[in-house]
Amino acid sequence: MSFLGIDIGTTGTKAIVLDRNGQILGRAEANYPLSVPQPGWSEQEPEDWWTATRACMEQLEHLDIEAIGLAGQMHGAVFLDAELRVIRPAILWNDQRTVHEVAEIESVVGSDRIRALTLNPPLTGFQLPKLLWLRHQEPNSYERLRHLLLPKDFVRLRLTGALATDVSDASGTGAFDVRNRRWSEETLRALNLNGEIFPAVFESDMVTGHTNGGIPVVGGGGDQAASAIGTGAAAPGVVSISLGTSGVVFSAIDQPGEVMNDAIHMFCHANRAWHTMGVTLNCGGSLRWYRDTLRPGENYDQLAAEASEVVPGSEGLVFHPYLSGERCPHNDPSARALFYGASLAHRRAHFTRAVFEGATFGLADAFHALGAPATEVVATGGGARSTLWCQMLSDVLGIPCKRLVSDEGPALGAAMLAGVGVGAWADVHEAVKICVTPKDRLEPSGADYGPAYAQYRHLYRSIRDTQSLQVN
Ligand code: XUL
């Protein structure tokens, strides 16, 4: 017996099949396009997600699936009419069109009240402002709207016929009462919205419906919560750090609202408790930009080898990674990248090392904004393959950095939640014990990044106002 985890990502869908012993029995992937109809917009066709899901399931159908779990890109808006037909392309998490609607939420619900009700600031990427945008900008579509879903839940609808979501993904809509794990009626009422368009909410390990063939489909989770289950960040004390295009620092917490500030997200976790999360926009993406722009033709291993020739701190050369503005901790779309402090002593390798260090300092900022009492971090994502980078992370944070044998991302967590949902494991903690295996652990080496990190932080404060003037 085995469990299918499906992750509806932004570039494609990834599916894995996991058995009761935590072994991966099969994998499948299928991609789809992303459309940018205007600068700052980001859309996809929900039917593409369903086509990709079916393609993945066909490749894995020889395996005996006992339950299915869904994970997916968060915050998106899928608009459906009374016949459950898609009204217009889905508006995704990285779409920035809703600046006015965020201001509307701040003023109509009230800045303090929306934070008290949802435990988060309203953000352009969240689902709620997208709904308001539809009401303002496409009134005919809004007129037809009867159901509003998150991306993975559209796939659930096609799989089971159920209109449902899970608490972790619902938390990223901006309309969810994260403390009480239910839709925020007060928020919806204040904005004169019909609460019936929102789906039923389940815990991530609860069965939400069945496929035609009778296979149970559990709630699953937003990609970050699901991924955290797959990396073992299911209990306080373990902080997972994803070194992807963006960087995500994630920590499980027992009670909501322990730490709250606009720099971090406070969401329901897939473990029936809560989590905090900081998302930096320029992690591995900075390194890719550096390689593509200044070092075309070279690979990341070459860059890491070169960076290791230089001492920690890059002898005073600082890189700010804010190539696409920053979300955490600064929430500053006008922030920009820079190299600072170059002298005749600096060679090409210093610039390479400074890029690694800048991305790491950005993660350290997010880590400190969370304020999690961590005894170690678990590094995941593409960047975790670099020993140099993980050692740097351990040194900058001053705690060990663990890596895992299998790094399957959100699909693994979704499959684990499916297993928990049908009783293969008692809860996510037991699933973690069986399915998450450490590969190695890098201890802090004693390298001193203190002065370089202090300078990195000081520099942002000193040039923030200049940068906001320059942005076009
Ligand atoms: C989480 C976030 C992304 C998206 C897409 O807050 O914005 O992780 O879920 O992957």
Coordinates of C-alpha atoms and ligand atoms in Angstrom, one line a residue:
M1 CA 0.0 0.0 0.0
S2 CA 1.3 3.5 -0.8
F3 CA 0.4 7.1 -0.8
L4 CA 0.4 9.6 -3.7
G5 CA 1.5 13.2 -3.0
I6 CA 0.8 15.8 -5.7
D7 CA 2.3 19.3 -5.7
I8 CA 0.7 21.8 -8.0
G9 CA 3.7 24.1 -8.4
T10 CA 4.2 27.3 -10.4
T11 CA 6.3 25.7 -13.2
G12 CA 4.7 22.3 -13.1
T13 CA 3.1 19.5 -11.2
K14 CA 5.2 16.9 -9.3
A15 CA 3.9 13.7 -8.0
I16 CA 5.6 11.1 -5.8
V17 CA 4.4 7.7 -4.4
L18 CA 5.6 6.8 -0.9
D19 CA 5.2 3.5 0.9
R20 CA 4.6 2.8 4.6
N21 CA 8.4 2.5 5.3
G22 CA 9.1 5.9 3.8
Q23 CA 10.5 4.6 0.6
I24 CA 9.8 6.5 -2.7
L25 CA 8.3 4.1 -5.2
G26 CA 7.8 6.4 -8.1
R27 CA 8.0 10.0 -9.4
A28 CA 6.3 11.9 -12.2
E29 CA 6.4 15.5 -13.4
A30 CA 4.5 17.6 -16.0
N31 CA 5.0 21.3 -16.8
Y32 CA 2.8 24.1 -17.9
P33 CA 3.2 27.7 -19.0
L34 CA 2.8 30.9 -16.9
S35 CA 1.3 33.9 -18.5
V36 CA 2.3 37.6 -17.8
P37 CA -0.4 39.6 -19.6
Q38 CA 0.9 42.8 -18.1
P39 CA 4.0 43.7 -16.1
G40 CA 3.5 42.6 -12.5
W41 CA 0.6 40.2 -13.4
S42 CA 1.0 36.4 -13.2
E43 CA -1.7 33.9 -14.4
Q44 CA -2.2 30.3 -15.2
E45 CA -5.0 28.2 -16.7
P46 CA -6.5 25.9 -13.9
E47 CA -7.3 23.2 -16.5
D48 CA -3.5 23.0 -17.2
W49 CA -3.0 21.9 -13.6
W50 CA -5.6 19.2 -14.0
T51 CA -4.1 18.0 -17.3
A52 CA -0.7 17.8 -15.7
T53 CA -2.1 16.0 -12.7
R54 CA -3.8 13.4 -14.9
A55 CA -0.5 12.9 -16.8
C56 CA 1.4 12.3 -13.6
M57 CA -1.2 9.9 -12.3
E58 CA -1.2 7.9 -15.5
Q59 CA 2.5 7.4 -15.2
L60 CA 2.1 6.1 -11.6
E61 CA -1.1 4.2 -12.0
H62 CA 0.7 0.8 -11.8
L63 CA 1.3 1.5 -8.1
D64 CA -1.3 0.6 -5.6
I65 CA -2.5 3.9 -4.2
E66 CA -4.3 3.9 -0.8
A67 CA -4.7 7.7 -0.3
I68 CA -3.9 11.0 -2.1
G69 CA -2.6 14.2 -0.6
L70 CA -2.4 17.6 -2.4
A71 CA 0.0 20.4 -2.0
G72 CA 0.4 23.5 -4.1
Q73 CA 1.4 27.1 -4.8
M74 CA -0.4 29.2 -2.2
H75 CA -2.4 32.4 -2.3
G76 CA -3.8 32.1 -5.9
A77 CA -7.4 32.7 -6.9
V78 CA -9.4 30.3 -9.0
F79 CA -12.8 31.8 -10.0
L80 CA -15.7 29.4 -10.8
D81 CA -19.3 29.9 -11.8
A82 CA -22.4 28.0 -10.6
E83 CA -21.6 25.1 -13.0
L84 CA -18.1 24.9 -11.6
R85 CA -16.6 26.2 -14.8
V86 CA -13.5 28.4 -14.7
I87 CA -14.5 32.1 -15.3
R88 CA -11.1 33.5 -16.1
P89 CA -7.4 32.5 -15.7
A90 CA -6.3 32.1 -12.1
I91 CA -4.4 35.0 -10.6
L92 CA -1.2 33.6 -8.9
W93 CA 0.7 34.2 -5.6
N94 CA 3.4 36.3 -7.4
D95 CA 0.9 38.7 -9.0
Q96 CA 1.2 42.3 -7.8
R97 CA -1.8 44.0 -9.4
T98 CA -3.7 44.5 -6.1
V99 CA -2.0 47.5 -4.5
H100 CA -5.2 49.4 -4.3
E101 CA -7.2 46.5 -2.9
V102 CA -4.7 46.0 -0.1
A103 CA -5.1 49.7 0.7
E104 CA -8.9 49.1 0.6
I105 CA -8.6 46.3 3.1
E106 CA -6.4 48.4 5.4
S107 CA -8.9 51.2 5.4
V108 CA -12.2 49.3 5.4
V109 CA -11.4 46.6 7.9
G110 CA -8.8 48.7 9.6
S111 CA -5.0 48.1 9.8
D112 CA -5.0 46.8 13.4
R113 CA -8.3 44.9 13.0
I114 CA -7.2 42.9 9.9
R115 CA -4.0 41.9 11.7
A116 CA -6.0 40.9 14.8
L117 CA -8.5 38.9 12.8
T118 CA -6.2 37.1 10.3
L119 CA -2.8 37.4 12.3
N120 CA -1.2 38.7 9.1
P121 CA -0.9 42.0 7.2
P122 CA -2.8 42.1 4.0
L123 CA -0.4 41.5 1.1
T124 CA -0.8 42.0 -2.7
G125 CA 0.0 38.3 -3.3
F126 CA -2.8 37.0 -1.0
Q127 CA -6.2 35.8 -2.4
L128 CA -8.6 38.2 -0.7
P129 CA -7.3 41.4 -2.6
K130 CA -7.6 39.4 -5.9
L131 CA -11.3 38.9 -5.2
L132 CA -11.8 42.6 -4.6
W133 CA -9.8 43.3 -7.8
L134 CA -12.3 41.1 -9.7
R135 CA -15.2 43.0 -8.2
H136 CA -13.7 46.4 -9.3
Q137 CA -12.1 45.5 -12.6
E138 CA -14.2 42.7 -14.1
P139 CA -17.7 43.1 -12.7
N140 CA -19.2 40.7 -15.3
S141 CA -16.9 38.0 -14.1
Y142 CA -17.7 38.9 -10.5
E143 CA -21.4 38.6 -11.2
R144 CA -21.0 35.0 -12.4
L145 CA -18.7 34.1 -9.5
R146 CA -20.1 31.4 -7.1
H147 CA -17.0 29.6 -5.9
L148 CA -13.4 30.7 -5.1
L149 CA -10.7 28.1 -4.7
L150 CA -6.9 27.9 -4.1
P151 CA -4.9 26.2 -6.9
K152 CA -4.5 22.8 -5.4
D153 CA -8.2 22.7 -4.4
F154 CA -9.2 23.1 -8.0
V155 CA -7.4 19.8 -8.6
R156 CA -9.2 18.4 -5.6
L157 CA -12.6 19.5 -7.2
R158 CA -11.7 17.6 -10.4
L159 CA -10.5 14.6 -8.5
T160 CA -13.4 14.3 -6.0
G161 CA -16.2 16.8 -6.8
A162 CA -15.6 18.3 -3.4
L163 CA -15.3 22.1 -2.8
A164 CA -12.8 22.0 0.1
T165 CA -9.5 23.4 1.3
D166 CA -7.1 22.9 4.2
V167 CA -6.2 25.2 7.1
S168 CA -2.6 25.9 6.0
D169 CA -3.5 27.0 2.5
A170 CA -6.6 28.9 3.7
S171 CA -4.3 30.9 6.0
G172 CA -2.7 32.5 3.0
T173 CA -5.9 33.9 1.6
G174 CA -5.9 36.9 4.0
A175 CA -9.6 36.1 4.8
F176 CA -8.9 33.3 7.4
D177 CA -9.2 33.5 11.1
V178 CA -5.8 31.8 11.7
R179 CA -6.2 31.6 15.5
N180 CA -9.6 29.8 15.3
R181 CA -9.0 27.9 12.1
R182 CA -12.1 29.1 10.2
W183 CA -13.0 31.8 7.7
S184 CA -13.0 35.3 9.2
E185 CA -16.7 36.2 9.0
E186 CA -16.0 39.7 10.4
T187 CA -13.4 40.4 7.6
L188 CA -15.8 39.1 4.9
R189 CA -18.8 41.1 6.3
A190 CA -16.7 44.3 6.6
L191 CA -15.8 44.0 2.9
N192 CA -19.4 43.1 1.9
L193 CA -18.4 39.7 0.6
N194 CA -20.5 36.5 0.3
G195 CA -18.9 33.9 2.6
E196 CA -20.6 31.1 0.7
I197 CA -18.1 31.4 -2.2
F198 CA -15.4 30.0 0.1
P199 CA -14.9 26.2 0.4
A200 CA -15.3 24.0 3.4
V201 CA -12.1 23.9 5.5
F202 CA -10.4 20.7 6.8
E203 CA -7.3 19.9 8.8
S204 CA -4.5 18.8 6.5
D205 CA -4.7 15.1 7.5
M206 CA -8.5 14.8 7.2
V207 CA -10.2 13.1 4.3
T208 CA -12.1 15.7 2.2
G209 CA -13.6 13.4 -0.4
H210 CA -13.0 10.4 -2.7
T211 CA -12.0 9.8 -6.3
N212 CA -14.4 8.0 -8.7
G213 CA -12.4 4.9 -7.8
G214 CA -13.0 5.4 -4.1
I215 CA -9.5 6.6 -3.1
P216 CA -9.6 9.1 -0.2
V217 CA -8.1 12.5 -0.8
V218 CA -6.9 14.3 2.3
G219 CA -6.7 18.1 2.9
G220 CA -3.0 18.4 2.3
G221 CA -1.3 21.8 2.5
G222 CA 0.0 24.9 1.0
D223 CA 3.4 24.1 -0.5
Q224 CA 5.4 25.5 2.4
A225 CA 3.5 23.7 5.1
A226 CA 3.6 20.5 3.2
S227 CA 7.3 20.8 2.4
A228 CA 7.9 21.4 6.1
I229 CA 6.2 18.1 7.0
G230 CA 8.6 16.5 4.5
T231 CA 11.6 18.1 6.1
G232 CA 10.6 17.3 9.7
A233 CA 9.7 20.9 10.7
A234 CA 6.6 19.5 12.3
A235 CA 7.4 20.4 15.9
P236 CA 8.9 23.6 17.5
G237 CA 12.7 23.6 17.7
V238 CA 13.3 22.5 14.1
V239 CA 13.6 25.4 11.6
S240 CA 13.6 24.5 8.0
I241 CA 15.3 26.8 5.5
S242 CA 14.6 26.3 1.8
L243 CA 17.4 27.5 -0.5
G244 CA 15.3 27.9 -3.6
T245 CA 14.9 30.8 -6.1
S246 CA 13.3 32.5 -3.1
G247 CA 14.4 31.6 0.5
V248 CA 11.9 30.4 3.1
V249 CA 12.6 30.2 6.8
F250 CA 9.9 28.1 8.5
S251 CA 9.2 27.2 12.1
A252 CA 6.4 25.2 13.8
I253 CA 4.9 26.9 16.8
D254 CA 2.5 25.6 19.5
Q255 CA 0.3 28.7 19.8
P256 CA -0.5 31.4 17.3
G257 CA 0.5 35.0 17.8
E258 CA 3.6 34.2 19.9
V259 CA 5.7 36.5 17.7
M260 CA 3.9 38.9 15.3
N261 CA 5.2 41.5 13.0
D262 CA 4.6 42.6 9.4
A263 CA 7.8 40.9 8.2
I264 CA 6.6 37.3 8.8
H265 CA 3.6 35.2 8.1
M266 CA 1.7 33.5 10.9
F267 CA -0.3 30.5 9.4
C268 CA -2.0 27.3 10.5
H269 CA 0.4 24.4 10.0
A270 CA -0.5 21.0 8.6
N271 CA 0.3 19.4 12.0
R272 CA -2.9 20.8 13.6
A273 CA -0.9 23.6 15.3
W274 CA 0.6 26.7 13.7
H275 CA 3.8 28.0 12.0
T276 CA 5.7 31.2 11.3
M277 CA 7.4 31.8 8.0
G278 CA 9.7 34.4 6.5
V279 CA 10.0 34.5 2.7
T280 CA 13.0 36.3 1.1
L281 CA 12.6 36.9 -2.6
N282 CA 16.3 36.8 -3.6
C283 CA 18.0 33.6 -2.4
G284 CA 19.2 31.2 -5.1
G285 CA 17.7 33.7 -7.5
S286 CA 20.6 36.1 -6.7
L287 CA 23.2 33.4 -7.5
R288 CA 21.4 32.5 -10.8
W289 CA 21.3 36.2 -11.7
Y290 CA 25.1 36.6 -10.9
R291 CA 25.9 33.5 -13.0
D292 CA 23.7 34.4 -15.9
T293 CA 24.7 38.0 -16.0
L294 CA 28.3 38.1 -15.1
R295 CA 29.5 34.5 -15.3
P296 CA 27.6 32.9 -18.3
G297 CA 28.6 29.3 -19.1
E298 CA 29.8 28.5 -15.5
N299 CA 28.0 26.2 -13.1
Y300 CA 27.2 26.6 -9.4
D301 CA 29.9 24.1 -8.4
Q302 CA 32.6 26.3 -10.1
L303 CA 31.2 29.4 -8.4
A304 CA 31.2 27.6 -5.0
A305 CA 34.8 26.4 -5.5
E306 CA 35.9 29.9 -6.3
A307 CA 34.0 31.4 -3.4
S308 CA 35.8 29.0 -1.0
E309 CA 39.2 30.6 -2.0
V310 CA 38.1 33.8 -0.1
V311 CA 37.9 34.3 3.7
P312 CA 34.5 34.7 5.4
G313 CA 33.4 38.3 5.2
S314 CA 34.8 38.7 1.6
E315 CA 37.4 41.2 3.0
G316 CA 34.8 43.9 3.3
L317 CA 32.9 43.4 0.1
V318 CA 29.1 43.4 0.8
F319 CA 26.3 42.2 -1.5
H320 CA 22.7 43.2 -1.0
P321 CA 20.6 40.6 -2.8
Y322 CA 17.4 42.7 -3.2
L323 CA 17.2 42.2 -7.0
S324 CA 13.4 42.1 -7.0
G325 CA 12.7 44.1 -3.9
E326 CA 12.3 42.3 -0.6
R327 CA 9.4 40.7 1.3
C328 CA 11.0 39.6 4.6
P329 CA 12.0 41.2 6.8
H330 CA 11.8 44.6 5.0
N331 CA 8.5 44.2 3.0
D332 CA 10.1 46.8 0.7
P333 CA 9.3 46.5 -3.1
S334 CA 11.7 49.4 -3.8
A335 CA 14.8 47.8 -2.3
R336 CA 17.5 47.0 -4.9
A337 CA 20.7 45.0 -5.0
L338 CA 24.2 46.4 -4.7
F339 CA 27.9 45.5 -4.2
Y340 CA 29.5 47.8 -1.6
G341 CA 33.0 48.3 -0.3
A342 CA 35.1 47.2 -3.4
S343 CA 38.8 48.1 -3.3
L344 CA 41.8 47.3 -5.4
A345 CA 42.4 44.2 -3.3
H346 CA 39.2 42.5 -4.4
R347 CA 39.3 39.9 -7.1
R348 CA 36.5 38.2 -9.0
A349 CA 36.3 35.4 -6.3
H350 CA 35.4 38.1 -3.7
F351 CA 32.4 39.1 -5.7
T352 CA 31.3 35.5 -6.0
R353 CA 31.7 34.9 -2.3
A354 CA 29.9 38.1 -1.5
V355 CA 26.8 36.9 -3.4
F356 CA 26.7 33.7 -1.4
E357 CA 27.1 35.7 1.8
G358 CA 24.5 38.3 0.9
A359 CA 21.9 35.6 0.2
T360 CA 22.8 34.0 3.5
F361 CA 22.5 37.2 5.4
G362 CA 19.1 37.8 3.9
L363 CA 18.0 34.4 5.3
A364 CA 19.6 35.2 8.7
D365 CA 17.4 38.4 8.7
A366 CA 14.3 36.2 8.1
F367 CA 15.5 33.7 10.8
H368 CA 15.9 36.5 13.4
A369 CA 12.5 38.0 12.4
L370 CA 10.9 34.7 13.3
G371 CA 12.6 34.6 16.6
A372 CA 12.3 30.8 16.8
P373 CA 14.2 29.1 19.6
A374 CA 16.0 26.8 17.2
T375 CA 18.6 24.2 18.1
E376 CA 19.4 23.4 14.5
V377 CA 18.2 24.2 11.0
V378 CA 17.3 21.8 8.2
A379 CA 18.5 23.1 4.8
T380 CA 16.4 22.0 1.8
G381 CA 15.9 23.0 -1.9
G382 CA 18.4 23.2 -4.7
G383 CA 20.9 25.3 -2.8
A384 CA 21.2 22.7 0.0
R385 CA 23.3 20.6 -2.4
S386 CA 26.1 23.1 -1.8
T387 CA 28.2 22.2 1.2
L388 CA 29.9 25.7 1.1
W389 CA 26.5 27.4 1.4
C390 CA 25.2 25.1 4.2
Q391 CA 28.4 25.6 6.2
M392 CA 28.0 29.4 5.7
L393 CA 24.4 29.2 6.9
S394 CA 25.5 27.2 10.0
D395 CA 28.3 29.7 10.7
V396 CA 26.1 32.8 10.2
L397 CA 23.3 31.4 12.4
G398 CA 25.7 29.8 14.9
I399 CA 23.8 26.5 15.0
P400 CA 24.2 23.2 13.1
C401 CA 22.7 22.8 9.7
K402 CA 21.3 19.4 8.8
R403 CA 20.6 18.0 5.4
L404 CA 18.3 15.1 4.4
V405 CA 18.7 12.0 2.3
S406 CA 15.6 12.7 0.2
D407 CA 14.7 16.2 -0.7
E408 CA 11.3 15.8 -2.5
G409 CA 9.7 19.1 -1.5
P410 CA 6.0 19.6 -0.9
A411 CA 4.9 16.3 -2.7
L412 CA 6.6 14.3 0.0
G413 CA 4.7 16.1 2.8
A414 CA 1.5 15.7 0.9
A415 CA 2.0 12.0 0.6
M416 CA 2.9 11.8 4.3
L417 CA -0.4 13.7 5.2
A418 CA -2.3 11.2 3.0
G419 CA -0.7 8.3 5.0
V420 CA -1.6 9.9 8.3
G421 CA -5.2 10.6 6.9
V422 CA -5.8 6.8 6.5
G423 CA -4.1 5.8 9.7
A424 CA -0.8 4.4 8.3
W425 CA 0.9 6.6 10.9
A426 CA -0.7 7.9 14.1
D427 CA 0.2 11.6 13.3
V428 CA 2.6 13.7 11.4
H429 CA 5.3 13.3 14.1
E430 CA 5.3 9.5 13.6
A431 CA 5.3 10.0 9.8
V432 CA 8.4 12.3 10.2
K433 CA 10.2 9.6 12.3
I434 CA 9.7 7.0 9.5
C435 CA 10.0 9.1 6.3
V436 CA 12.6 11.9 7.1
T437 CA 16.2 10.6 7.2
P438 CA 19.1 12.9 7.9
K439 CA 22.1 12.7 5.6
D440 CA 24.6 14.9 7.3
R441 CA 25.0 17.8 9.8
L442 CA 27.4 20.7 9.5
E443 CA 28.5 22.2 12.8
P444 CA 29.4 25.9 13.2
S445 CA 33.1 26.1 12.3
G446 CA 33.8 29.2 14.3
A447 CA 34.2 31.4 11.2
D448 CA 33.3 35.0 12.3
Y449 CA 30.7 36.7 10.1
G450 CA 29.7 39.1 12.8
P451 CA 31.3 42.3 11.4
A452 CA 30.2 41.5 7.8
Y453 CA 26.6 40.8 8.8
A454 CA 26.5 44.0 10.9
Q455 CA 27.7 46.0 7.9
Y456 CA 25.1 44.3 5.7
R457 CA 22.3 45.3 8.0
H458 CA 23.6 48.8 8.6
L459 CA 24.0 49.4 4.9
Y460 CA 20.3 48.7 4.2
R461 CA 19.2 51.2 6.9
S462 CA 21.5 53.9 5.5
I463 CA 20.5 53.7 1.9
R464 CA 16.8 52.8 2.2
D465 CA 15.5 56.3 1.4
T466 CA 17.8 56.8 -1.5
Q467 CA 16.7 53.5 -3.1
S468 CA 13.0 54.4 -2.8
L469 CA 13.7 57.6 -4.8
Q470 CA 15.5 55.7 -7.6
V471 CA 12.9 53.1 -8.3
N472 CA 11.1 53.3 -11.6
Ligands
XUL1 C1 4.4 31.2 0.1 C2 4.7 31.6 -1.3 C3 5.2 30.6 -2.2 C4 4.1 30.1 -3.1 C5 4.5 29.5 -4.4 O1 4.0 32.2 0.9 O2 4.4 32.7 -1.6 O3 5.8 29.6 -1.6 O4 3.3 29.3 -2.3 O5 5.4 28.5 -4.2

